[in-house]
XYZ file of C-alpha atoms in Angstrom:
607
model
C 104.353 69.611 110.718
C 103.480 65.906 110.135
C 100.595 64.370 108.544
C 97.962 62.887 110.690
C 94.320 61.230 110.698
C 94.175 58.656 108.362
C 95.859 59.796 104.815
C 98.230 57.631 103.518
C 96.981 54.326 105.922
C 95.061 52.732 103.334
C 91.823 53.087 105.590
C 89.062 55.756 104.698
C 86.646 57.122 107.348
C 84.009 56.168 104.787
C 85.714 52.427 105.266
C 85.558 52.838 108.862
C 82.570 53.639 109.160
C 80.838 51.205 106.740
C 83.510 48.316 108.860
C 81.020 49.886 112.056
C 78.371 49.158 110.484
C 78.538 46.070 109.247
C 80.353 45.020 112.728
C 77.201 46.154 114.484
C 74.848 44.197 112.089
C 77.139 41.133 112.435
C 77.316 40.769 116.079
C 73.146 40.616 116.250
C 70.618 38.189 115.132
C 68.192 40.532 112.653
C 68.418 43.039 110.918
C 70.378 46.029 110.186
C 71.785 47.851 113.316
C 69.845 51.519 113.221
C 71.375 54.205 114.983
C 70.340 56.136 118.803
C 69.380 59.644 118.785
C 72.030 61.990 119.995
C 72.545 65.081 121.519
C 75.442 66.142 119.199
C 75.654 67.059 115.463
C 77.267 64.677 113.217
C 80.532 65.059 113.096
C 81.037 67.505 115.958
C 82.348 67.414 119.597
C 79.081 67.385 120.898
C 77.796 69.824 123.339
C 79.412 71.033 126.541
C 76.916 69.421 128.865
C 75.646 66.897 126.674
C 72.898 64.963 128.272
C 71.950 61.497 128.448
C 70.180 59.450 125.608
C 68.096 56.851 127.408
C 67.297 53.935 125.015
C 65.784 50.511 125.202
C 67.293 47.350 123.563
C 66.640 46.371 120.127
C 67.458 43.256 118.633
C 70.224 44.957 116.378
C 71.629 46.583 119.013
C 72.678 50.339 118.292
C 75.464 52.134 116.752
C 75.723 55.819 119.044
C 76.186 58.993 117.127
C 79.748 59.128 118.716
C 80.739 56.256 116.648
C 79.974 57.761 113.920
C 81.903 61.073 114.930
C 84.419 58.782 115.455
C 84.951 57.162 112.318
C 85.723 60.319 110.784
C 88.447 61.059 112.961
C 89.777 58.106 114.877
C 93.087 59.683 115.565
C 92.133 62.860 116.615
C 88.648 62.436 117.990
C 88.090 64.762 121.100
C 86.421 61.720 123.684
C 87.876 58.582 122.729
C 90.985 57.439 122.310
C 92.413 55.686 119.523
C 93.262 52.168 121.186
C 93.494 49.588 118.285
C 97.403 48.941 118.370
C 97.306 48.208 122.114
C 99.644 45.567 123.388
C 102.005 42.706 122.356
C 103.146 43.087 119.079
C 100.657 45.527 118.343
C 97.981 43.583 119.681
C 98.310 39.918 118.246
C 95.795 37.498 118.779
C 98.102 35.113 119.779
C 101.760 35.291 121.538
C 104.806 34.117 119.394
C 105.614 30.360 120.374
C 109.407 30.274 121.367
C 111.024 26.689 121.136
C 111.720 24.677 124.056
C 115.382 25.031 125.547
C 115.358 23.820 129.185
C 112.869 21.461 131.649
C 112.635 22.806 135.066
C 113.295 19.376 136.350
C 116.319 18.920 134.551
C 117.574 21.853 137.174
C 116.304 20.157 140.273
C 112.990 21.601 140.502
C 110.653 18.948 142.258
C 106.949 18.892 141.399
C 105.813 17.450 144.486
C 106.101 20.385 146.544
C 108.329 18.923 148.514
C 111.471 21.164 148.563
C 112.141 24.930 147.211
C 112.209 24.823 143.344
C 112.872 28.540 143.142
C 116.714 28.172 142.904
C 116.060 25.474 139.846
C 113.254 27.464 138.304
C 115.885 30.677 138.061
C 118.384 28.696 136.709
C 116.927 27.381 133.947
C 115.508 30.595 133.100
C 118.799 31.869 132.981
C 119.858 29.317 130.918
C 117.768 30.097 128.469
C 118.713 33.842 128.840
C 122.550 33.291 128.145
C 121.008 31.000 124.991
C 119.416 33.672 123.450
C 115.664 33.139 124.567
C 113.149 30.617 124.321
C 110.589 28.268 126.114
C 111.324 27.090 129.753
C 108.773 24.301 130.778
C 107.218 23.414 133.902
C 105.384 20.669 133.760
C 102.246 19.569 136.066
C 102.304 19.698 139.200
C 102.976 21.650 142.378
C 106.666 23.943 142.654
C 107.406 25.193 146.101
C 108.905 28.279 146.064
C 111.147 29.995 148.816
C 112.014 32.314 146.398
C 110.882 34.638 144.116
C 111.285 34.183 139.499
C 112.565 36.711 137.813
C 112.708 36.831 134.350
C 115.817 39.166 133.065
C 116.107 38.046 129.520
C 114.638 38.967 126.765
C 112.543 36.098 124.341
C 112.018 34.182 127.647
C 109.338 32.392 128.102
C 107.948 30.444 131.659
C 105.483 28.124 130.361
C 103.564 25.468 132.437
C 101.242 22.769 131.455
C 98.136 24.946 132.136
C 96.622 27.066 134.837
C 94.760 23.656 136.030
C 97.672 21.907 135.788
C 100.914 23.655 137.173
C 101.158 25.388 139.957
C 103.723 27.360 141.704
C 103.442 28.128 145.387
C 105.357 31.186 147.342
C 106.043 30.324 150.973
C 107.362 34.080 151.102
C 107.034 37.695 150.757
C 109.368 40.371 148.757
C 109.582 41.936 152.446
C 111.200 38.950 153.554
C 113.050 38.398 150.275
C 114.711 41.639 149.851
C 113.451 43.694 152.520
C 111.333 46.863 153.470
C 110.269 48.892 150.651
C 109.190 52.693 151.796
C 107.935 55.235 149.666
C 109.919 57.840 148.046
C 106.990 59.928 148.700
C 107.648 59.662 152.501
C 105.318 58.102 155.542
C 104.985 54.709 156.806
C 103.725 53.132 153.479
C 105.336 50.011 152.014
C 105.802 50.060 148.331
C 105.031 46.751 148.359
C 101.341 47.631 147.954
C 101.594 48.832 144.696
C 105.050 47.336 143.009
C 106.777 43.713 142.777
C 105.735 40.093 141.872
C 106.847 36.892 143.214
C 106.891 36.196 139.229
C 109.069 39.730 138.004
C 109.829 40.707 134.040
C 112.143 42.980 134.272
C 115.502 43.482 132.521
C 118.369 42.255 134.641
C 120.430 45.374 135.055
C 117.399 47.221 136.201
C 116.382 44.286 138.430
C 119.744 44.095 140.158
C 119.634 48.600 140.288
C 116.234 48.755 141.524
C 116.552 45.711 144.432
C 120.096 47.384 145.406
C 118.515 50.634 146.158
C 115.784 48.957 148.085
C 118.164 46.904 150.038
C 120.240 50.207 150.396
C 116.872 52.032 151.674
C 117.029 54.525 148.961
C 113.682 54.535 147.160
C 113.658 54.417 143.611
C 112.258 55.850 140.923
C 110.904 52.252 138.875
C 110.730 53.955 135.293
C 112.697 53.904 132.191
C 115.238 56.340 132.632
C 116.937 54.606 136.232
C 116.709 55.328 140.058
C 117.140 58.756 139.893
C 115.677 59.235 135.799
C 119.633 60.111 134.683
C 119.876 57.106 132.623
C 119.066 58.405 129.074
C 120.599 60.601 126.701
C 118.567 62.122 123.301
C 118.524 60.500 120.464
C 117.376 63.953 117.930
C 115.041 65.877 119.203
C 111.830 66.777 116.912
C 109.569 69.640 115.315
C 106.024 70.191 116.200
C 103.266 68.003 115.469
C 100.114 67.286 116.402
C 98.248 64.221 118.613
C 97.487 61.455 116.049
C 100.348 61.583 113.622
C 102.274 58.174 112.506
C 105.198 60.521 111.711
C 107.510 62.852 113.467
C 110.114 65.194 112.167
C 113.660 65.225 112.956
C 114.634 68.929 114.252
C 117.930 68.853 112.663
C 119.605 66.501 109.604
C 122.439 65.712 111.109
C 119.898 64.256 114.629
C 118.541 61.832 112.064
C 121.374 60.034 110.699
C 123.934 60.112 113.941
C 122.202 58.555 116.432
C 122.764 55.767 118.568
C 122.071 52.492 116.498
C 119.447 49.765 118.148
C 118.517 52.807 120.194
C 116.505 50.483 122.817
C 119.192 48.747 123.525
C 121.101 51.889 124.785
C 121.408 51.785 128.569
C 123.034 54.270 130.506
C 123.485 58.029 129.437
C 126.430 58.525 126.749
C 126.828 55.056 125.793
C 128.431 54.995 122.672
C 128.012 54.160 119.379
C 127.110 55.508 116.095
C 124.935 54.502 113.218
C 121.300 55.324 112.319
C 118.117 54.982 113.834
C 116.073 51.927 112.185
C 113.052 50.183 111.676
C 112.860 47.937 115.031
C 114.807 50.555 117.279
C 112.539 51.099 120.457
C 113.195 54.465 121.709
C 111.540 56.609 124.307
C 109.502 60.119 123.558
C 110.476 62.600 125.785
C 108.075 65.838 126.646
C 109.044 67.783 129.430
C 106.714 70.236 130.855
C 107.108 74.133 131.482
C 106.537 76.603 134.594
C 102.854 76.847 133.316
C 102.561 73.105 133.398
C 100.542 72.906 130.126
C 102.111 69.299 129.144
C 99.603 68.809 132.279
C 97.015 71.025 130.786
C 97.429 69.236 127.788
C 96.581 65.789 129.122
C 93.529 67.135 130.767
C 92.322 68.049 127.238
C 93.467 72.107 127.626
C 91.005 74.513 127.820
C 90.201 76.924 130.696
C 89.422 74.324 133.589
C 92.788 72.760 133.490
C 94.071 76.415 133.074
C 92.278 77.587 136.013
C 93.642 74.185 138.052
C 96.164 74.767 140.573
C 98.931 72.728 139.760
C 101.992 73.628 141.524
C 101.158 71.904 145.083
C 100.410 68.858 143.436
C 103.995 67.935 143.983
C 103.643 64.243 143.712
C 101.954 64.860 140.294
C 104.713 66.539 139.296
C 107.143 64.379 139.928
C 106.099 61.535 136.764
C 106.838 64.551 134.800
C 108.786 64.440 132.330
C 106.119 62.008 130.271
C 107.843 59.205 128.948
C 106.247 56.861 125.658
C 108.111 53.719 124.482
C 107.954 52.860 120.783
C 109.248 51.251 117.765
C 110.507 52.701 114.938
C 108.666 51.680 111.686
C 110.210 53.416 109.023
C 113.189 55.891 108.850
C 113.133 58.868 105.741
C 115.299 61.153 106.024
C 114.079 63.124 108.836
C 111.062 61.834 108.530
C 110.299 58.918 111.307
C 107.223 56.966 111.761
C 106.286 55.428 114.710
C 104.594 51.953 115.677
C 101.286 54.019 117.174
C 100.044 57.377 116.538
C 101.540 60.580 118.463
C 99.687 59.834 122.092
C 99.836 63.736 122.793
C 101.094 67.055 120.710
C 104.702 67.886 120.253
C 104.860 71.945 121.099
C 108.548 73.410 121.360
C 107.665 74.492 125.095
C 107.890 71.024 125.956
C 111.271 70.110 124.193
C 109.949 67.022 122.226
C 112.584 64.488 121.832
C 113.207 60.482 121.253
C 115.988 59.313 123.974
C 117.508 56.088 124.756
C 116.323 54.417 127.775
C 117.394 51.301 129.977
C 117.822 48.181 128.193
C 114.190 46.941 127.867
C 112.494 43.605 128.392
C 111.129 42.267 125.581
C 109.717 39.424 123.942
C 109.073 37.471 127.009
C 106.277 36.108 128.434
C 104.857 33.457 131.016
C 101.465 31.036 130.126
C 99.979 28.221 131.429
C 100.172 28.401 135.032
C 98.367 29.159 138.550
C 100.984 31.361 141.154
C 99.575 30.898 145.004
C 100.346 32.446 147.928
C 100.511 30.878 150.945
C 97.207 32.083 152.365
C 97.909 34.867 154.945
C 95.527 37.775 156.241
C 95.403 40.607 153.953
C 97.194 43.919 155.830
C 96.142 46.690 156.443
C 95.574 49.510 153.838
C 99.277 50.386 152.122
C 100.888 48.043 154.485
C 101.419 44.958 151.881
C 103.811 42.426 153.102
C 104.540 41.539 149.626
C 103.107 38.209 148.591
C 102.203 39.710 144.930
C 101.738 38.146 141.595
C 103.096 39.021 138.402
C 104.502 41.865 137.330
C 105.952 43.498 133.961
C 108.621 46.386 135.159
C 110.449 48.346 132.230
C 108.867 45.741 129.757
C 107.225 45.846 126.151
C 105.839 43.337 123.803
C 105.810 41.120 127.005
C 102.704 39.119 127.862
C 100.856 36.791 130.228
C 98.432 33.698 129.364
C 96.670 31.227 131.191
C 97.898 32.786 134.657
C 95.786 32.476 137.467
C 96.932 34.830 140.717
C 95.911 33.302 144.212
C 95.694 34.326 147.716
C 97.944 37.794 146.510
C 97.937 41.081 147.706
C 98.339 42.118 144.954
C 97.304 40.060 141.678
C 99.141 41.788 137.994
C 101.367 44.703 137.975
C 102.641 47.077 134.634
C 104.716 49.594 136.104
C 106.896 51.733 133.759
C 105.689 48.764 131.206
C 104.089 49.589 127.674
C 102.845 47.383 124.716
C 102.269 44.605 127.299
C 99.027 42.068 127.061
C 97.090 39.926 129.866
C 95.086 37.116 128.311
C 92.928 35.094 130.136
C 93.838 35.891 133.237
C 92.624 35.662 137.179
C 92.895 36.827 140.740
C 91.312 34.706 143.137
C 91.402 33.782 146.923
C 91.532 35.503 150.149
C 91.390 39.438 148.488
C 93.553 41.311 147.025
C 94.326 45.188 147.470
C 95.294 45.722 144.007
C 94.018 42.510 141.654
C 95.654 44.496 138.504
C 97.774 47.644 139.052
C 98.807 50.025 136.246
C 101.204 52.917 136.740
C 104.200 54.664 136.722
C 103.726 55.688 133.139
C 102.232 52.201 131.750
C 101.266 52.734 128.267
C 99.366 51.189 125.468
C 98.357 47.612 127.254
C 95.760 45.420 126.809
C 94.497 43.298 129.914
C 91.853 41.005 127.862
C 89.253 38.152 129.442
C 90.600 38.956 132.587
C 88.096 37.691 136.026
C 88.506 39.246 139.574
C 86.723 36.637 141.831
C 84.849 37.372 145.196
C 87.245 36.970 147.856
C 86.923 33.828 150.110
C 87.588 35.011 153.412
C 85.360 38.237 154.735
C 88.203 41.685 154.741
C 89.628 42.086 157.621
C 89.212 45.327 159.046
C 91.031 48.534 157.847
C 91.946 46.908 154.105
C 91.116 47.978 150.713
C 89.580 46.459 147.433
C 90.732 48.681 144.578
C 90.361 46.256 141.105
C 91.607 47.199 137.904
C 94.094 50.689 138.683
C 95.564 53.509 136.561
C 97.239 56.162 138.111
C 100.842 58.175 137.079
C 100.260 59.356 133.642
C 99.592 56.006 132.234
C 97.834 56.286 129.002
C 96.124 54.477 126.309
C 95.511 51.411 128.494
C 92.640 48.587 127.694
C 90.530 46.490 130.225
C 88.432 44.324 127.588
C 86.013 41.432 127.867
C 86.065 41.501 132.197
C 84.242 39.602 134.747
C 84.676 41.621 137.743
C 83.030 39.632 140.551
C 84.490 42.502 143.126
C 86.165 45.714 142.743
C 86.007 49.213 141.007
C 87.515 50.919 137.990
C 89.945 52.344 140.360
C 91.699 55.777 139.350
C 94.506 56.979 142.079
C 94.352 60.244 140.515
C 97.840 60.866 139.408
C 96.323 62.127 135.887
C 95.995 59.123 133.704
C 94.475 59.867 130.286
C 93.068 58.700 127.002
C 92.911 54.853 128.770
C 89.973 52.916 127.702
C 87.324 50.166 129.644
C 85.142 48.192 127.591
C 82.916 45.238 127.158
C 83.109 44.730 131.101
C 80.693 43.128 133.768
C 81.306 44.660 137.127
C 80.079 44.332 140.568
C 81.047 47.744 142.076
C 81.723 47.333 145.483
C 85.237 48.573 145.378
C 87.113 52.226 146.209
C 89.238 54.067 144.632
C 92.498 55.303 146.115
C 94.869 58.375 145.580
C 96.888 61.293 147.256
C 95.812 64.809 147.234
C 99.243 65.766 146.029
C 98.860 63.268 143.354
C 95.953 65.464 141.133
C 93.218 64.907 138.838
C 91.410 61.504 138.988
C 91.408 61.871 135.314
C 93.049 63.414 132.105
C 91.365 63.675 128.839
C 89.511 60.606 126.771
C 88.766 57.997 128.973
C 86.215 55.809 127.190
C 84.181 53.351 129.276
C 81.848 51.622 126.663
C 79.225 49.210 127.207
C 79.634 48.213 130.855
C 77.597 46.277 132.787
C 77.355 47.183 136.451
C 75.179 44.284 138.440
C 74.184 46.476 141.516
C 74.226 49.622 140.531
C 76.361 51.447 142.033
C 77.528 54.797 139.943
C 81.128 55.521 141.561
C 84.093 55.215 138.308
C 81.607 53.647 136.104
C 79.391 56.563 135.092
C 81.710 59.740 134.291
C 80.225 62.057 132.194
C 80.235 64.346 135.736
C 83.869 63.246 136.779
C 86.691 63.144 133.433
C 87.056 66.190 130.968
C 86.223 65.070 127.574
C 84.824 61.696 128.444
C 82.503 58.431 126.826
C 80.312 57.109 128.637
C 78.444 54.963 126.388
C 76.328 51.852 126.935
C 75.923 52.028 130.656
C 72.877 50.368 132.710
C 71.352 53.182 134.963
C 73.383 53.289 138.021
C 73.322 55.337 141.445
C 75.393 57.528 143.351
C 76.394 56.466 146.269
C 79.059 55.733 149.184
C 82.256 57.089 147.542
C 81.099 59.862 145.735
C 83.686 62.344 144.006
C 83.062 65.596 142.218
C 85.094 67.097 138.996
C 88.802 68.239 139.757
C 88.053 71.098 136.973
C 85.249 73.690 136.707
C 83.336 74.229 133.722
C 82.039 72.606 131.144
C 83.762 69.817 130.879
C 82.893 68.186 127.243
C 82.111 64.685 128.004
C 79.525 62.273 126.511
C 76.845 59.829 128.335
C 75.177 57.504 125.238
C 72.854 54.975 125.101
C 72.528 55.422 128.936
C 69.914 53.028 130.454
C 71.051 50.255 127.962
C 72.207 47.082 129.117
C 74.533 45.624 126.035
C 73.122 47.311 123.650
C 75.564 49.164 122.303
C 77.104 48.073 118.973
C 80.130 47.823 118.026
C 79.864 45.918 121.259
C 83.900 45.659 122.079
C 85.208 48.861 121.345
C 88.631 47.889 121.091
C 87.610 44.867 118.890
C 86.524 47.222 116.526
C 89.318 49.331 116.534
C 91.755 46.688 116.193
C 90.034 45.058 113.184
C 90.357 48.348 111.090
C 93.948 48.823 112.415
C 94.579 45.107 110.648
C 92.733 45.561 107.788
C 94.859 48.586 107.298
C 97.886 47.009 106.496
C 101.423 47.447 107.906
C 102.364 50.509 105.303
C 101.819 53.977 106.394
């Protein structure tokens, strides 16, 4: 069995906590942040049904008992998730600067508008592909495109003069590009509603498999593992361990030292190769689930409710299973392997815990500095998205966006099967979109930071939806930090996500959530929204002590039920917390990522 909490890390929970503390004093004028009543012991779960704690603001603000329950076990804490490695490079502040190898212009790209630059735009992105990487510029002005960018490469980066500055505008939709996209899942739907950007990161290989199969009218699965999730072959698998460790255990001696060297860059099943796994490798853990589904039991925090769930006919549930993590190797001993992040979930022998290989991944890339508009068109129907979509990160990690302003999409930033991803300073503006930011298909570990979601500037046409910030498909460990959401919801489309956190957000909740039945539980286990701000009070996905098993609800303004109102997939008690309800940004540590991440640096890189 591996270690886990926090031995070894060079952080103490006394550390932590005193870091809380002093956080909470430091982002006040005053004095010394004191903290709110609670309903729970210290250091406990808290109660089954734990009610709320109404209190006003003070000029400290106020540091919740849960935080404090918290700092004692950040890894393993029962509510919220430990967050503070989320995306690019582990969360860095800023993205690495690449140097500059090619000048749109110098490809024929026009900045007048005037003629399609999408042919000149790919080119010299591909240029600097075949060179190894670095910084394609496009400098101010206005780039028609006819076309879609994809990015293929790894170390790539699209970088214009500025959101203000360059922009690129789409004359056309991926249905005209490369054609109808249905759903695996059957019905009229086009995928186009939830996957695809007129800007696209994604590897090459998996580009060129995935647009083939569309073309070919053979619906893809858009993950890690290929079309039909064949692509990958195991790596060692590994002994038990439990949700929070650094370190996993090689089942067998011989799995640790012959294995596929620079395992993330192992494509298809079988490749060959021999050598050891290393510090740097990015491989995939693999947990399959049994006939009892308790993987899925698992994510819903186990316990009699998600026994007593009926699983089976939730078929399209079932089908993101097996549950699939990217991450980097830090350190190989022996048999003993420690990861980039902390276990996300247990390893039990019932779910055959193993690290495979995985399609060559995208990483290292990025695009900054620039404003993508659509040409403005009415927004379709519900699921019947043309295609005029933003950016999107597909098979991706340590990838990012910066500066990037989405306009007149249908839909504005996509991760799909994309992990260790961030979205800085980002916004989706214009006509409406269906889905300004979609997560999914097993998206894990991102950050999407000062992000804005404007009010749309044409009235929604009849028959369309306004989602806003999405997780759905087993996607896990997820941040939406620092938001301005001017329209919109904290959308769930069922599909189980867990363990993802919202914080530090202003909302105006006037969106909907989606979902199919088939596609389960709005919500797994540790979902954390902390200190929101809801302007008109409307309850539905902000408030969810009454919704998600072993939930935070924590620094919420009172808020109302009503219009979409959903009750708990599971009976029973289902462990959650509501804190410092009735407070408008009062809680302290105000950011709750923020404050995870700074302990996570002041840790150190050794574990």
């Amino acid at each position: 069995m591996s270690d886990s909490g926090d031995r070894g890390t060079g952080l103490t929970r006394r550390a932590l906590l005193g870091g809380a503390t002093a956080v909470a004093a430091l982002t006040v004028t005053g004095g010394p942040a004191t903290a709110a009543p609670t309903t729970a012991a210290p250091g406990t779960a808290g109660p089954a049904t734990a009610g709320p704690v109404t209190a006003g603001r003070t000029s400290a603000g106020q540091v919740p008992g849960i935080w404090r329950e918290y700092a004692r076990t950040p890894y393993t804490h029962p509510q919220i998730p430990y967050v503070g490695r989320a995306g690019q490079r582990a969360g860095a502040r800023r993205p690495p600067r690449r140097p500059v190898v090619a000048d749109v212009r110098a490809y024929g790209a026009t900045a007048d508008g005037s003629a399609d630059s999408a042919p000149a735009i790919n080119r010299a992105v591909a240029a600097a592909g075949r060179a190894g990487g670095g910084t394609v510029l496009v400098p101010p002005g206005t780039y028609r495109l006819d076309g879609l960018i994809h990015i293929g490469h790894s170390n790539v980066v699209l970088r214009g003069a500025g959101s203000a500055r360059t922009t690129l505008r789409a004359t056309r939709s991926l249905t005209e590009l490369i054609g109808t996209y249905g759903s695996r899942y059957g019905g009229d739907k086009s995928s186009w509603s939830w996957a695809g950007g007129l800007v696209w990161l994604c590897p090459a290989d998996r580009f060129t498999s995935l647009t083939d199969a569309i073309r070919a009218r053979e619906w893809p699965f858009e993950g890690w593992t290929g079309n039909r999730r064949d692509e990958w072959r195991t790596l060692t698998t590994l002994e038990p361990a439990r949700r929070g460790s650094w370190t996993v255990t090689a089942a067998d001696t011989a799995d640790a030292v012959t294995v596929t060297g620079a395992a993330g860059a192992a494509g298809a099943a079988g490749a060959a190769g021999a050598g050891r796994l290393a510090p740097g490798d990015l491989v995939l853990l693999r947990l399959a689930d049994d006939a009892d589904h308790t993987l899925l039991q698992h994510m819903a925090g186990d316990g009699p409710g998600p026994r007593a769930y009926h699983w089976d006919d939730k078929t399209k549930l079932t089908s993101y299973v097996p549950y699939e993590w990217p991450v980097r190797i830090t350190r190989v001993r022996g048999r003993r392997i420690t990861l980039e992040r902390p276990l996300p979930l247990d390893l039990r022998p019932e779910w055959d815990p193993r690290l495979t290989t995985h399609v060559a991944a995208l990483t290292g890339s990025g695009v900054e500095g620039l404003t993508l508009e659509a040409v403005e068109t009415p927004q379709q129907p519900h699921l019947l998205d043309k295609g005029y979509n933003g950016v999107t990160f597909q098979c991706a990690y340590d990838c990012w966006a910066e500066d990037v302003v989405v306009r007149h999409a249908d839909n504005g930033f996509g991760l799909v099967a994309a992990s260790a991803c961030t979205l800085r300073d980002t916004r989706v503006a214009g006509r409406g979109s269906h889905h300004p930011y979609f997560c999914r298909e097993g998206s894990h570990d991102n950050l999407v930071d000062r992000f804005t979601i404007e009010r749309r500037t044409t009235p929604a046409p009849a028959g369309t939806q306004l989602h806003g910030i999405n997780v759905e498909g087993l996607s896990s460990y997820n941040v939406w930090s620092r938001g301005d959401m001017r329209a919109g919801t904290f959308d769930s489309h069922r599909g189980l996500p867990f363990a993802n956190v919202r914080t530090d957000i202003t909302v105006t909740n006037d969106g909907r959530h989606g979902g199919d039945a088939s596609a389960g539980p709005l919500f797994g286990a540790r979902f954390t929204h902390w200190n929101i701000r809801v302007t008109n009070g409307r309850a539905g996905l902000m408030r969810i002590d009454g919704l998600a098993p072993y939930s935070a609800t924590v620094g919420i303004n009172e808020v109302t039920e009503f219009d979409q109102i959903d009750v708990p997939d599971f009976d029973g008690p289902l462990h959650s917390r509501l804190e410092l309800y009735g407070t408008a940004d009062a809680v302290r540590p105000r950011n709750l990522y923020d404050a995870q991440h700074l302990y996570d640096a002041q840790r150190g890189p050794a574990r």
